[in-house]
Short mmCIF file of C-alpha atoms and ligand atoms in Angstrom, two decimals:
data_model
loop_
_atom_site.label_atom_id
_atom_site.label_comp_id
_atom_site.label_asym_id
_atom_site.label_seq_id
_atom_site.Cartn_x
_atom_site.Cartn_y
_atom_site.Cartn_z
CA UNK M 1 -16.34 -25.49 -21.30
CA UNK M 2 -15.45 -21.86 -21.74
CA UNK M 3 -14.58 -22.13 -25.41
CA UNK M 4 -18.20 -23.11 -25.94
CA UNK M 5 -19.32 -19.75 -24.63
CA UNK M 6 -17.65 -17.99 -27.55
CA UNK M 7 -18.82 -17.93 -31.11
CA UNK M 8 -16.14 -18.50 -33.75
CA UNK M 9 -13.31 -17.84 -31.33
CA UNK M 10 -9.68 -18.46 -32.12
CA UNK M 11 -8.82 -17.91 -28.47
CA UNK M 12 -5.41 -18.70 -27.13
CA UNK M 13 -6.11 -17.21 -23.72
CA UNK M 14 -7.97 -19.44 -21.33
CA UNK M 15 -10.74 -17.32 -19.92
CA UNK M 16 -12.03 -17.67 -16.37
CA UNK M 17 -15.49 -18.78 -15.30
CA UNK M 18 -17.18 -15.42 -14.73
CA UNK M 19 -16.21 -12.05 -16.14
CA UNK M 20 -14.36 -10.06 -13.53
CA UNK M 21 -13.74 -6.90 -15.52
CA UNK M 22 -15.16 -4.73 -18.23
CA UNK M 23 -13.37 -4.34 -21.55
CA UNK M 24 -13.20 -0.80 -22.94
CA UNK M 25 -12.25 -0.56 -26.61
CA UNK M 26 -10.45 2.74 -27.26
CA UNK M 27 -8.60 5.17 -25.02
CA UNK M 28 -10.12 8.43 -26.33
CA UNK M 29 -12.36 10.56 -24.19
CA UNK M 30 -15.38 8.23 -24.39
CA UNK M 31 -13.31 5.24 -23.26
CA UNK M 32 -11.64 7.20 -20.48
CA UNK M 33 -14.96 8.51 -19.13
CA UNK M 34 -16.46 5.01 -19.15
CA UNK M 35 -13.35 3.68 -17.41
CA UNK M 36 -13.48 6.43 -14.78
CA UNK M 37 -17.05 5.47 -13.84
CA UNK M 38 -16.12 1.80 -13.62
CA UNK M 39 -13.17 2.54 -11.37
CA UNK M 40 -15.36 4.78 -9.19
CA UNK M 41 -17.53 1.69 -8.62
CA UNK M 42 -14.58 -0.57 -7.85
CA UNK M 43 -14.82 -2.46 -11.14
CA UNK M 44 -11.60 -3.58 -12.87
CA UNK M 45 -11.19 -2.21 -16.40
CA UNK M 46 -9.22 -3.57 -19.32
CA UNK M 47 -8.68 -0.78 -21.87
CA UNK M 48 -7.59 -1.99 -25.29
CA UNK M 49 -5.97 0.62 -27.55
CA UNK M 50 -4.52 -0.08 -30.98
CA UNK M 51 -2.13 2.86 -31.00
CA UNK M 52 1.07 2.98 -28.96
CA UNK M 53 -0.01 6.24 -27.35
CA UNK M 54 -3.43 6.56 -25.67
CA UNK M 55 -5.81 9.50 -26.16
CA UNK M 56 -7.20 8.95 -29.67
CA UNK M 57 -8.37 11.95 -31.66
CA UNK M 58 -9.80 13.37 -28.43
CA UNK M 59 -6.41 14.63 -27.39
CA UNK M 60 -6.39 16.99 -30.41
CA UNK M 61 -9.66 18.76 -29.61
CA UNK M 62 -9.02 22.45 -29.73
CA UNK M 63 -12.22 24.48 -29.20
CA UNK M 64 -13.83 22.97 -26.11
CA UNK M 65 -16.81 21.19 -24.62
CA UNK M 66 -20.41 22.40 -24.44
CA UNK M 67 -22.33 22.76 -21.20
CA UNK M 68 -25.58 24.53 -20.24
CA UNK M 69 -26.22 26.14 -17.78
CA UNK M 70 -22.88 26.40 -16.00
CA UNK M 71 -21.36 28.77 -13.48
CA UNK M 72 -18.91 29.90 -16.19
CA UNK M 73 -21.63 31.28 -18.46
CA UNK M 74 -23.15 34.71 -17.94
CA UNK M 75 -25.93 34.14 -15.37
CA UNK M 76 -29.30 33.45 -16.99
CA UNK M 77 -27.83 33.72 -20.49
CA UNK M 78 -28.64 30.24 -21.74
CA UNK M 79 -31.02 27.33 -21.26
CA UNK M 80 -31.05 23.61 -21.97
CA UNK M 81 -34.11 24.19 -24.17
CA UNK M 82 -32.09 26.53 -26.40
CA UNK M 83 -29.17 24.11 -26.57
CA UNK M 84 -31.63 21.35 -27.49
CA UNK M 85 -33.20 23.55 -30.20
CA UNK M 86 -29.79 24.46 -31.67
CA UNK M 87 -28.79 20.80 -31.77
CA UNK M 88 -32.03 19.77 -33.45
CA UNK M 89 -31.71 22.59 -36.00
CA UNK M 90 -28.13 21.66 -36.79
CA UNK M 91 -29.16 18.00 -37.27
CA UNK M 92 -31.01 19.15 -40.40
CA UNK M 93 -34.36 18.82 -42.11
CA UNK M 94 -34.01 15.14 -42.95
CA UNK M 95 -33.34 14.33 -39.29
CA UNK M 96 -36.42 16.26 -38.17
CA UNK M 97 -38.61 14.83 -40.91
CA UNK M 98 -37.75 11.22 -40.09
CA UNK M 99 -39.45 9.40 -37.21
CA UNK M 100 -36.91 10.53 -34.71
CA UNK M 101 -38.43 10.17 -31.26
CA UNK M 102 -35.65 7.87 -30.07
CA UNK M 103 -33.03 10.17 -31.54
CA UNK M 104 -34.57 13.23 -29.97
CA UNK M 105 -34.33 11.45 -26.62
CA UNK M 106 -30.60 11.14 -27.26
CA UNK M 107 -30.34 14.90 -27.89
CA UNK M 108 -32.38 15.47 -24.75
CA UNK M 109 -30.01 13.34 -22.70
CA UNK M 110 -26.98 15.02 -24.24
CA UNK M 111 -28.13 18.57 -23.61
CA UNK M 112 -29.76 18.07 -20.21
CA UNK M 113 -26.69 16.23 -18.87
CA UNK M 114 -24.25 18.82 -20.20
CA UNK M 115 -24.03 20.92 -17.02
CA UNK M 116 -23.32 17.87 -14.87
CA UNK M 117 -20.67 16.76 -17.41
CA UNK M 118 -18.85 20.08 -16.93
CA UNK M 119 -19.28 19.89 -13.12
CA UNK M 120 -17.85 16.36 -13.10
CA UNK M 121 -14.76 17.39 -15.08
CA UNK M 122 -14.19 20.55 -13.06
CA UNK M 123 -15.15 19.51 -9.52
CA UNK M 124 -14.28 15.82 -9.47
CA UNK M 125 -11.38 15.75 -11.88
CA UNK M 126 -9.94 19.22 -11.25
CA UNK M 127 -9.88 20.38 -14.89
CA UNK M 128 -10.01 24.11 -15.68
CA UNK M 129 -12.93 24.85 -18.02
CA UNK M 130 -13.55 28.41 -16.96
CA UNK M 131 -13.46 30.14 -20.37
CA UNK M 132 -16.57 30.11 -22.52
CA UNK M 133 -16.84 30.89 -26.25
CA UNK M 134 -19.66 30.94 -28.79
CA UNK M 135 -19.10 28.65 -31.78
CA UNK M 136 -20.98 28.59 -35.09
CA UNK M 137 -24.54 27.23 -34.91
CA UNK M 138 -24.89 28.02 -31.18
CA UNK M 139 -27.23 30.74 -30.00
CA UNK M 140 -25.08 31.42 -26.90
CA UNK M 141 -21.54 31.14 -25.61
CA UNK M 142 -21.45 27.60 -24.15
CA UNK M 143 -18.22 25.94 -25.32
CA UNK M 144 -15.84 25.57 -22.36
CA UNK M 145 -12.07 25.45 -22.28
CA UNK M 146 -9.35 26.33 -19.77
CA UNK M 147 -7.58 29.65 -19.33
CA UNK M 148 -4.09 28.24 -19.92
CA UNK M 149 -2.21 27.39 -23.09
CA UNK M 150 -3.10 23.67 -23.10
CA UNK M 151 -5.94 22.96 -25.55
CA UNK M 152 -9.07 21.44 -23.97
CA UNK M 153 -8.78 17.98 -25.53
CA UNK M 154 -5.26 17.52 -24.18
CA UNK M 155 -6.03 18.90 -20.73
CA UNK M 156 -9.12 16.71 -20.26
CA UNK M 157 -7.62 13.52 -21.71
CA UNK M 158 -4.26 13.80 -19.94
CA UNK M 159 -5.91 14.46 -16.57
CA UNK M 160 -8.27 11.49 -16.85
CA UNK M 161 -5.46 9.24 -18.07
CA UNK M 162 -3.25 10.22 -15.15
CA UNK M 163 -6.01 9.50 -12.63
CA UNK M 164 -6.84 6.16 -14.24
CA UNK M 165 -3.24 5.05 -14.51
CA UNK M 166 -2.84 5.63 -10.77
CA UNK M 167 -5.56 3.04 -10.07
CA UNK M 168 -4.68 -0.64 -9.54
CA UNK M 169 -8.04 -1.48 -11.15
CA UNK M 170 -6.92 -0.29 -14.59
CA UNK M 171 -5.02 -2.21 -17.25
CA UNK M 172 -4.21 -0.12 -20.31
CA UNK M 173 -3.11 -2.36 -23.15
CA UNK M 174 -1.77 -0.24 -26.02
CA UNK M 175 -0.54 -1.48 -29.39
CA UNK M 176 -3.39 -4.01 -29.38
CA UNK M 177 -6.20 -4.04 -31.94
CA UNK M 178 -9.65 -5.48 -31.32
CA UNK M 179 -10.40 -7.58 -34.38
CA UNK M 180 -13.75 -9.08 -33.34
CA UNK M 181 -16.44 -8.79 -30.70
CA UNK M 182 -17.43 -12.20 -29.36
CA UNK M 183 -20.96 -13.33 -28.62
CA UNK M 184 -22.17 -16.38 -26.73
CA UNK M 185 -24.71 -18.72 -28.22
CA UNK M 186 -27.47 -16.87 -26.35
CA UNK M 187 -26.55 -13.61 -28.07
CA UNK M 188 -24.72 -11.94 -25.20
CA UNK M 189 -21.42 -10.16 -25.80
CA UNK M 190 -18.80 -12.00 -23.76
CA UNK M 191 -15.47 -10.66 -24.91
CA UNK M 192 -13.24 -9.55 -27.75
CA UNK M 193 -10.63 -11.07 -29.95
CA UNK M 194 -7.51 -8.92 -30.22
CA UNK M 195 -4.31 -8.90 -32.18
CA UNK M 196 -1.15 -8.00 -30.32
CA UNK M 197 2.16 -8.10 -32.19
CA UNK M 198 0.39 -10.12 -34.87
CA UNK M 199 -0.79 -12.76 -32.38
CA UNK M 200 -4.48 -13.34 -31.65
CA UNK M 201 -5.78 -13.41 -28.09
CA UNK M 202 -9.19 -13.52 -26.49
CA UNK M 203 -10.18 -11.28 -23.59
CA UNK M 204 -13.33 -12.07 -21.68
CA UNK M 205 -15.87 -9.60 -20.33
CA UNK M 206 -18.71 -7.29 -21.25
CA UNK M 207 -17.65 -4.61 -23.73
CA UNK M 208 -17.87 -0.82 -23.92
CA UNK M 209 -17.10 0.16 -27.49
CA UNK M 210 -15.47 3.61 -27.67
CA UNK M 211 -13.39 3.22 -30.81
CA UNK M 212 -14.10 6.62 -32.39
CA UNK M 213 -15.13 7.55 -35.93
CA UNK M 214 -13.83 6.87 -39.44
CA UNK M 215 -12.86 10.32 -40.74
CA UNK M 216 -9.28 9.10 -41.22
CA UNK M 217 -10.31 5.95 -43.10
CA UNK M 218 -10.27 7.50 -46.56
CA UNK M 219 -9.79 4.32 -48.55
CA UNK M 220 -12.04 2.14 -46.35
CA UNK M 221 -15.33 3.18 -44.73
CA UNK M 222 -15.23 6.69 -46.26
CA UNK M 223 -14.71 5.27 -49.73
CA UNK M 224 -17.60 2.85 -49.08
CA UNK M 225 -20.13 5.37 -47.75
CA UNK M 226 -18.88 8.58 -49.37
CA UNK M 227 -17.00 7.68 -52.55
CA UNK M 228 -16.73 11.41 -53.36
CA UNK M 229 -14.46 11.77 -50.32
CA UNK M 230 -12.18 8.83 -51.13
CA UNK M 231 -8.52 9.86 -50.82
CA UNK M 232 -9.31 13.02 -48.84
CA UNK M 233 -6.91 14.03 -46.11
CA UNK M 234 -8.23 14.25 -42.55
CA UNK M 235 -7.62 15.91 -39.20
CA UNK M 236 -7.97 12.41 -37.75
CA UNK M 237 -5.27 9.76 -37.68
CA UNK M 238 -5.15 7.85 -40.98
CA UNK M 239 -6.43 4.55 -39.55
CA UNK M 240 -9.34 2.23 -40.39
CA UNK M 241 -12.74 2.83 -38.80
CA UNK M 242 -13.94 0.04 -36.49
CA UNK M 243 -17.74 0.40 -36.83
CA UNK M 244 -17.98 -2.84 -38.82
CA UNK M 245 -17.05 -4.77 -35.66
CA UNK M 246 -20.35 -3.58 -34.17
CA UNK M 247 -22.29 -4.39 -37.34
CA UNK M 248 -20.82 -7.92 -37.27
CA UNK M 249 -22.53 -8.60 -33.91
CA UNK M 250 -25.87 -7.14 -35.02
CA UNK M 251 -25.35 -3.42 -34.30
CA UNK M 252 -27.36 -1.23 -36.63
CA UNK M 253 -25.31 1.51 -38.34
CA UNK M 254 -27.03 4.81 -39.20
CA UNK M 255 -26.07 8.08 -40.94
CA UNK M 256 -22.83 6.61 -42.24
CA UNK M 257 -22.92 8.97 -45.24
CA UNK M 258 -23.10 12.06 -43.00
CA UNK M 259 -19.55 13.36 -42.88
CA UNK M 260 -18.27 16.74 -41.69
CA UNK M 261 -15.62 18.25 -43.95
CA UNK M 262 -13.65 21.24 -42.69
CA UNK M 263 -12.56 23.69 -45.41
CA UNK M 264 -9.11 24.45 -44.02
CA UNK M 265 -6.55 21.84 -43.04
CA UNK M 266 -2.90 22.89 -43.41
CA UNK M 267 -0.82 21.35 -46.17
CA UNK M 268 2.61 20.85 -44.59
CA UNK M 269 5.20 21.96 -47.19
CA UNK M 270 7.59 19.29 -45.84
CA UNK M 271 5.07 16.48 -46.43
CA UNK M 272 2.44 17.86 -48.82
CA UNK M 273 0.66 14.58 -49.52
CA UNK M 274 0.53 13.40 -45.88
CA UNK M 275 -3.01 12.18 -45.14
CA UNK M 276 -3.26 13.58 -41.61
CA UNK M 277 -3.43 17.37 -41.57
CA UNK M 278 -3.39 20.00 -38.85
CA UNK M 279 -6.54 22.08 -38.56
CA UNK M 280 -6.23 25.75 -39.57
CA UNK M 281 -8.48 27.31 -36.93
CA UNK M 282 -11.55 29.31 -37.99
CA UNK M 283 -10.13 32.27 -36.10
CA UNK M 284 -7.71 32.89 -39.00
CA UNK M 285 -10.59 33.73 -41.32
CA UNK M 286 -12.66 35.32 -38.57
CA UNK M 287 -9.92 37.81 -37.74
CA UNK M 288 -9.78 39.01 -41.35
CA UNK M 289 -7.85 36.31 -43.21
CA UNK M 290 -8.65 35.66 -46.86
CA UNK M 291 -8.49 32.60 -49.09
CA UNK M 292 -6.69 32.84 -52.44
CA UNK M 293 -6.29 30.52 -55.38
CA UNK M 294 -3.51 31.61 -57.70
CA UNK M 295 -3.65 34.98 -55.98
CA UNK M 296 -7.42 35.49 -56.43
CA UNK M 297 -10.23 35.42 -53.85
CA UNK M 298 -13.11 33.13 -54.82
CA UNK M 299 -15.52 32.92 -51.83
CA UNK M 300 -16.80 34.92 -48.88
CA UNK M 301 -14.47 33.27 -46.37
CA UNK M 302 -17.01 33.56 -43.55
CA UNK M 303 -19.71 31.42 -45.15
CA UNK M 304 -20.53 28.20 -43.28
CA UNK M 305 -18.00 25.39 -43.49
CA UNK M 306 -19.93 23.44 -46.11
CA UNK M 307 -20.24 26.40 -48.50
CA UNK M 308 -16.55 27.29 -48.23
CA UNK M 309 -15.65 23.63 -48.76
CA UNK M 310 -17.96 23.33 -51.79
CA UNK M 311 -16.42 26.47 -53.32
CA UNK M 312 -12.92 25.03 -52.94
CA UNK M 313 -13.97 21.66 -54.33
CA UNK M 314 -15.48 23.37 -57.39
CA UNK M 315 -11.92 24.49 -58.28
CA UNK M 316 -9.41 22.21 -60.03
CA UNK M 317 -7.62 19.99 -57.45
CA UNK M 318 -3.87 19.68 -57.14
CA UNK M 319 -2.69 16.32 -58.41
CA UNK M 320 -1.06 14.63 -55.44
CA UNK M 321 -2.33 11.08 -55.97
CA UNK M 322 -3.48 9.19 -54.00
CA UNK M 323 -4.28 12.16 -51.69
CA UNK M 324 -7.02 14.39 -53.07
CA UNK M 325 -6.37 17.99 -52.19
CA UNK M 326 -6.41 21.59 -53.32
CA UNK M 327 -3.85 24.38 -53.37
CA UNK M 328 -5.44 27.31 -51.52
CA UNK M 329 -3.56 30.03 -49.66
CA UNK M 330 -4.82 31.45 -46.39
CA UNK M 331 -3.42 34.94 -45.88
CA UNK M 332 -3.52 37.55 -43.08
CA UNK M 333 -2.01 41.02 -42.74
CA UNK M 334 -0.03 42.32 -39.73
CA UNK M 335 -3.07 43.66 -37.88
CA UNK M 336 -5.05 40.42 -38.21
CA UNK M 337 -1.90 38.53 -37.17
CA UNK M 338 -1.68 40.55 -33.96
CA UNK M 339 -5.11 39.35 -32.83
CA UNK M 340 -4.52 35.73 -33.87
CA UNK M 341 -0.87 35.82 -32.76
CA UNK M 342 -1.00 32.85 -30.40
CA UNK M 343 -2.33 30.60 -33.15
CA UNK M 344 -0.13 31.92 -35.94
CA UNK M 345 3.10 31.83 -33.96
CA UNK M 346 2.35 28.17 -33.22
CA UNK M 347 1.65 27.45 -36.90
CA UNK M 348 4.88 29.23 -37.91
CA UNK M 349 6.76 27.16 -35.33
CA UNK M 350 5.21 23.99 -36.85
CA UNK M 351 6.29 25.14 -40.34
CA UNK M 352 2.67 25.42 -41.54
CA UNK M 353 2.60 29.22 -42.04
CA UNK M 354 5.27 31.74 -42.87
CA UNK M 355 5.84 35.45 -42.52
CA UNK M 356 6.65 36.90 -45.92
CA UNK M 357 5.90 39.80 -48.29
CA UNK M 358 3.35 40.04 -51.08
CA UNK M 359 6.13 40.09 -53.69
CA UNK M 360 7.34 36.69 -52.42
CA UNK M 361 3.96 34.99 -52.96
CA UNK M 362 3.48 32.56 -55.84
CA UNK M 363 1.20 34.84 -57.86
CA UNK M 364 2.32 38.26 -56.59
CA UNK M 365 0.58 40.55 -59.10
CA UNK M 366 -2.81 38.87 -58.80
CA UNK M 367 -2.44 38.64 -54.99
CA UNK M 368 -1.62 42.35 -54.80
CA UNK M 369 -4.65 43.23 -56.91
CA UNK M 370 -6.91 41.02 -54.76
CA UNK M 371 -5.60 42.58 -51.56
CA UNK M 372 -6.02 46.14 -52.84
CA UNK M 373 -9.64 45.36 -53.66
CA UNK M 374 -10.19 43.67 -50.27
CA UNK M 375 -8.52 46.56 -48.40
CA UNK M 376 -10.83 49.02 -50.15
CA UNK M 377 -13.82 46.87 -49.17
CA UNK M 378 -12.68 46.81 -45.53
CA UNK M 379 -12.48 50.62 -45.60
CA UNK M 380 -16.06 50.78 -46.90
CA UNK M 381 -15.13 52.15 -50.35
CA UNK M 382 -17.32 49.49 -51.99
CA UNK M 383 -19.16 46.34 -51.01
CA UNK M 384 -17.44 42.98 -51.29
CA UNK M 385 -18.22 41.35 -54.66
CA UNK M 386 -18.20 38.00 -52.80
CA UNK M 387 -20.62 39.22 -50.12
CA UNK M 388 -18.32 39.39 -47.08
CA UNK M 389 -19.43 41.98 -44.58
CA UNK M 390 -17.22 41.40 -41.54
CA UNK M 391 -13.45 41.72 -41.74
CA UNK M 392 -12.16 40.96 -38.26
CA UNK M 393 -9.05 43.01 -37.53
CA UNK M 394 -7.66 43.40 -41.07
CA UNK M 395 -5.84 46.76 -41.03
CA UNK M 396 -3.70 46.98 -44.18
CA UNK M 397 -5.12 49.96 -46.11
CA UNK M 398 -2.73 50.23 -49.04
CA UNK M 399 -1.09 46.89 -49.85
CA UNK M 400 2.30 47.15 -51.55
CA UNK M 401 4.68 44.45 -52.87
CA UNK M 402 6.80 44.82 -49.72
CA UNK M 403 3.83 44.64 -47.28
CA UNK M 404 4.20 41.88 -44.69
CA UNK M 405 1.73 39.01 -44.83
CA UNK M 406 1.32 35.66 -43.05
CA UNK M 407 0.49 32.78 -45.35
CA UNK M 408 -0.09 29.03 -45.37
CA UNK M 409 -1.52 26.48 -47.81
CA UNK M 410 -4.83 24.83 -46.93
CA UNK M 411 -7.17 22.19 -48.32
CA UNK M 412 -10.51 20.65 -47.27
CA UNK M 413 -10.13 17.86 -44.70
CA UNK M 414 -12.52 15.22 -43.43
CA UNK M 415 -13.03 16.13 -39.79
CA UNK M 416 -15.82 14.16 -38.14
CA UNK M 417 -18.21 11.33 -38.97
CA UNK M 418 -21.77 11.69 -37.68
CA UNK M 419 -22.69 8.06 -38.42
CA UNK M 420 -22.18 4.97 -36.30
CA UNK M 421 -24.07 2.42 -34.24
CA UNK M 422 -27.51 3.50 -33.11
CA UNK M 423 -27.74 3.34 -29.34
CA UNK M 424 -30.11 4.08 -26.48
CA UNK M 425 -30.01 6.79 -23.83
CA UNK M 426 -28.57 4.02 -21.61
CA UNK M 427 -25.66 3.72 -24.10
CA UNK M 428 -26.80 0.22 -25.09
CA UNK M 429 -25.96 -0.77 -28.66
CA UNK M 430 -29.23 -1.55 -30.46
CA UNK M 431 -29.82 -4.17 -33.12
CA UNK M 432 -31.85 -3.79 -36.33
CA UNK M 433 -35.10 -4.23 -34.41
CA UNK M 434 -34.14 -1.62 -31.80
CA UNK M 435 -33.38 -4.16 -29.04
CA UNK M 436 -30.28 -3.76 -26.87
CA UNK M 437 -27.48 -6.23 -27.49
CA UNK M 438 -26.76 -7.69 -24.06
CA UNK M 439 -23.29 -6.99 -22.67
CA UNK M 440 -22.46 -4.26 -25.22
CA UNK M 441 -22.47 -0.47 -24.79
CA UNK M 442 -21.03 2.30 -26.95
CA UNK M 443 -20.18 5.97 -26.61
CA UNK M 444 -18.45 8.78 -28.47
CA UNK M 445 -17.88 9.15 -32.19
CA UNK M 446 -18.40 5.41 -32.72
CA UNK M 447 -22.12 5.95 -32.20
CA UNK M 448 -24.65 7.48 -34.59
CA UNK M 449 -28.06 9.06 -34.31
CA UNK M 450 -27.50 12.24 -32.33
CA UNK M 451 -26.04 14.71 -34.78
CA UNK M 452 -27.94 13.93 -37.98
CA UNK M 453 -26.45 15.93 -40.84
CA UNK M 454 -24.20 18.15 -38.75
CA UNK M 455 -22.54 18.00 -35.34
CA UNK M 456 -22.31 21.26 -33.44
CA UNK M 457 -18.80 22.27 -32.39
CA UNK M 458 -18.13 21.24 -28.78
CA UNK M 459 -20.79 18.51 -28.75
CA UNK M 460 -18.49 15.65 -29.54
CA UNK M 461 -16.40 15.94 -26.40
CA UNK M 462 -19.72 16.32 -24.61
CA UNK M 463 -21.19 13.12 -26.03
CA UNK M 464 -18.02 11.27 -24.96
CA UNK M 465 -18.46 12.45 -21.37
CA UNK M 466 -22.24 12.02 -21.12
CA UNK M 467 -22.59 8.63 -22.80
CA UNK M 468 -19.16 7.35 -21.76
CA UNK M 469 -20.17 7.82 -18.13
CA UNK M 470 -23.58 6.22 -18.67
CA UNK M 471 -21.93 3.25 -20.39
CA UNK M 472 -19.51 2.85 -17.49
CA UNK M 473 -22.29 2.96 -14.89
CA UNK M 474 -24.45 0.45 -16.75
CA UNK M 475 -21.60 -1.96 -17.42
CA UNK M 476 -20.68 -1.82 -13.71
CA UNK M 477 -24.28 -2.63 -12.74
CA UNK M 478 -24.36 -5.47 -15.28
CA UNK M 479 -21.21 -7.00 -13.86
CA UNK M 480 -22.50 -6.52 -10.31
CA UNK M 481 -25.75 -8.29 -11.15
CA UNK M 482 -23.85 -11.22 -12.65
CA UNK M 483 -21.75 -11.60 -9.54
CA UNK M 484 -24.84 -12.01 -7.33
C1 FAD L 501 -8.22 18.41 -34.64
C2 FAD L 501 -9.53 18.11 -33.98
C3 FAD L 501 -10.14 19.08 -33.19
C4 FAD L 501 -11.38 18.81 -32.57
N1 FAD L 501 -11.91 19.75 -31.72
C5 FAD L 501 -13.05 19.44 -31.05
C6 FAD L 501 -13.57 20.33 -30.06
O1 FAD L 501 -12.98 21.37 -29.78
N2 FAD L 501 -14.72 19.98 -29.43
C7 FAD L 501 -15.40 18.81 -29.69
O2 FAD L 501 -16.43 18.56 -29.07
N3 FAD L 501 -14.90 17.94 -30.60
C8 FAD L 501 -13.75 18.22 -31.27
N4 FAD L 501 -13.24 17.31 -32.16
C9 FAD L 501 -13.91 16.03 -32.31
C10 FAD L 501 -13.64 15.16 -31.09
O3 FAD L 501 -12.32 15.37 -30.65
C11 FAD L 501 -13.82 13.67 -31.37
O4 FAD L 501 -14.97 13.44 -32.10
C12 FAD L 501 -13.92 12.90 -30.06
O5 FAD L 501 -12.86 13.24 -29.23
C13 FAD L 501 -13.95 11.41 -30.31
O6 FAD L 501 -13.70 10.75 -29.10
P1 FAD L 501 -13.84 9.17 -29.00
O7 FAD L 501 -13.42 8.80 -27.65
O8 FAD L 501 -15.15 8.75 -29.49
O9 FAD L 501 -12.78 8.65 -30.09
P2 FAD L 501 -11.21 8.85 -30.16
O10 FAD L 501 -10.73 9.93 -29.28
O11 FAD L 501 -10.83 8.92 -31.58
O12 FAD L 501 -10.67 7.50 -29.52
C14 FAD L 501 -10.93 6.26 -30.12
C15 FAD L 501 -9.76 5.35 -29.82
O13 FAD L 501 -10.10 4.01 -30.18
C16 FAD L 501 -8.98 3.40 -30.77
N5 FAD L 501 -9.44 2.29 -31.61
C17 FAD L 501 -10.19 2.35 -32.74
N6 FAD L 501 -10.44 1.12 -33.22
C18 FAD L 501 -9.82 0.26 -32.37
C19 FAD L 501 -9.70 -1.16 -32.35
N7 FAD L 501 -10.29 -1.93 -33.29
N8 FAD L 501 -8.98 -1.73 -31.34
C20 FAD L 501 -8.39 -0.97 -30.38
N9 FAD L 501 -8.47 0.39 -30.37
C21 FAD L 501 -9.19 0.99 -31.34
C22 FAD L 501 -8.33 4.51 -31.56
O14 FAD L 501 -6.98 4.24 -31.87
C23 FAD L 501 -8.53 5.71 -30.63
O15 FAD L 501 -7.43 5.89 -29.78
C24 FAD L 501 -12.02 17.56 -32.78
C25 FAD L 501 -11.40 16.59 -33.57
C26 FAD L 501 -10.17 16.85 -34.16
C27 FAD L 501 -9.52 15.76 -34.98
#
């Protein structure tokens, strides 16, 4: 009788009569937030994760999570209306020009729930988010992280995981890939088909889809929607995107061509063509670092990400087939190093940067000439021919061949995908006609519609918390209603 409830199932697991748990696909921040809400309501959760280790790309997040207004911000410094306006502006002209009422409601939900998202993490989960920074595109300091050395993604994800794993209501099944979402004949989502150690299984229950984006899928979804980015390295794990599973059950995908490329991912000299790269933080350029190609500067390093990326991509690439990348050096002097020391020491430890002298660089004469010109610009002897007007803490006044520098090789990397399944403020996955698909919710980078052309830094972790929690609450109510 049960097999009849599934469409096209190749089930080998006999399911029970009524769903007794909610399935969460993905163990990144969105999945963990949804699971936390389910557990808080006494609902059993079955988390399916394809990787051996849980945490997804969320665990790598390095800048923080947005929230407005919070007790950690300067009192009265910021409002939800300003956060909303910044988000709308960042989403771009095409987003604003389109009929976007439903999408603007999503931004409204995201921004107005941001303070309670921070409160929940801090007060209920005990996570330190007491430091606040201002990231690009924001009109105020509103991106929260902790005071310690652990980056925010790791501290949030590891705390939630620990709490969830202590609950008898949680099953975390790693090394298991969801290959299909299953619908009953009446159009309701009733489970998933998974592959574990090459064997198919069926798991029954309503589904929260929190499977992340497709920035690491350079030969799959990226190649399909952005052929110009095919073969690009990424800060994300080099794994296929899973959005097509939603499309297969009627989910409507939007903005799939909107992809955020970061100009500086480190090329590891030990594995130069490796697809997954480590992010070279913006602070390196902000504190005075310069970008060189064959020893020559070519762009104002402080232009927005897209302009720096475009300038690099206009240069000849380095042939490392099938990975498409460039050979750009990021370079700082001693004084800039001192202010970015924590970052650079870590990068040196990882083998991604090295301390050296100008004479040891690959194009020493040209590099020396470029640095002499830059040093003169910093001292106000002339304006920067490339238009840079802020130089962080660069202090080297008279570069010489034996001057110490800190250098690494960088290339543009695909960082975040704005597109995904359109969804409602209740985290319901919507079909082509805008109707919710029963029994299916989504949250996190798997969804589309909020960020338009550009996601603001710190808003991705936020969307995971806000919509992950909503998804968890609604799936719990759905299950409760069925049990009546
Ligand atoms: C280096 C880096 C730094 C970042 N810094 C920040 C920051 O400071 N602030 C910010 O807001 N954002 C940041 N981001 C972006 C942000 O981290 C992500 O967008 C967000 O964490 C995505 O969370 P998620 O839960 O949607 O997906 P993920 O964390 O990627 O989790 C999705 C999980 O689903 C699993 N999965 C996928 N498909 C399947 C399947 N078919 N079956 C089973 N499992 C599946 C994946 O293996 C993965 O574990 C950063 C991203 C990177 C890479």
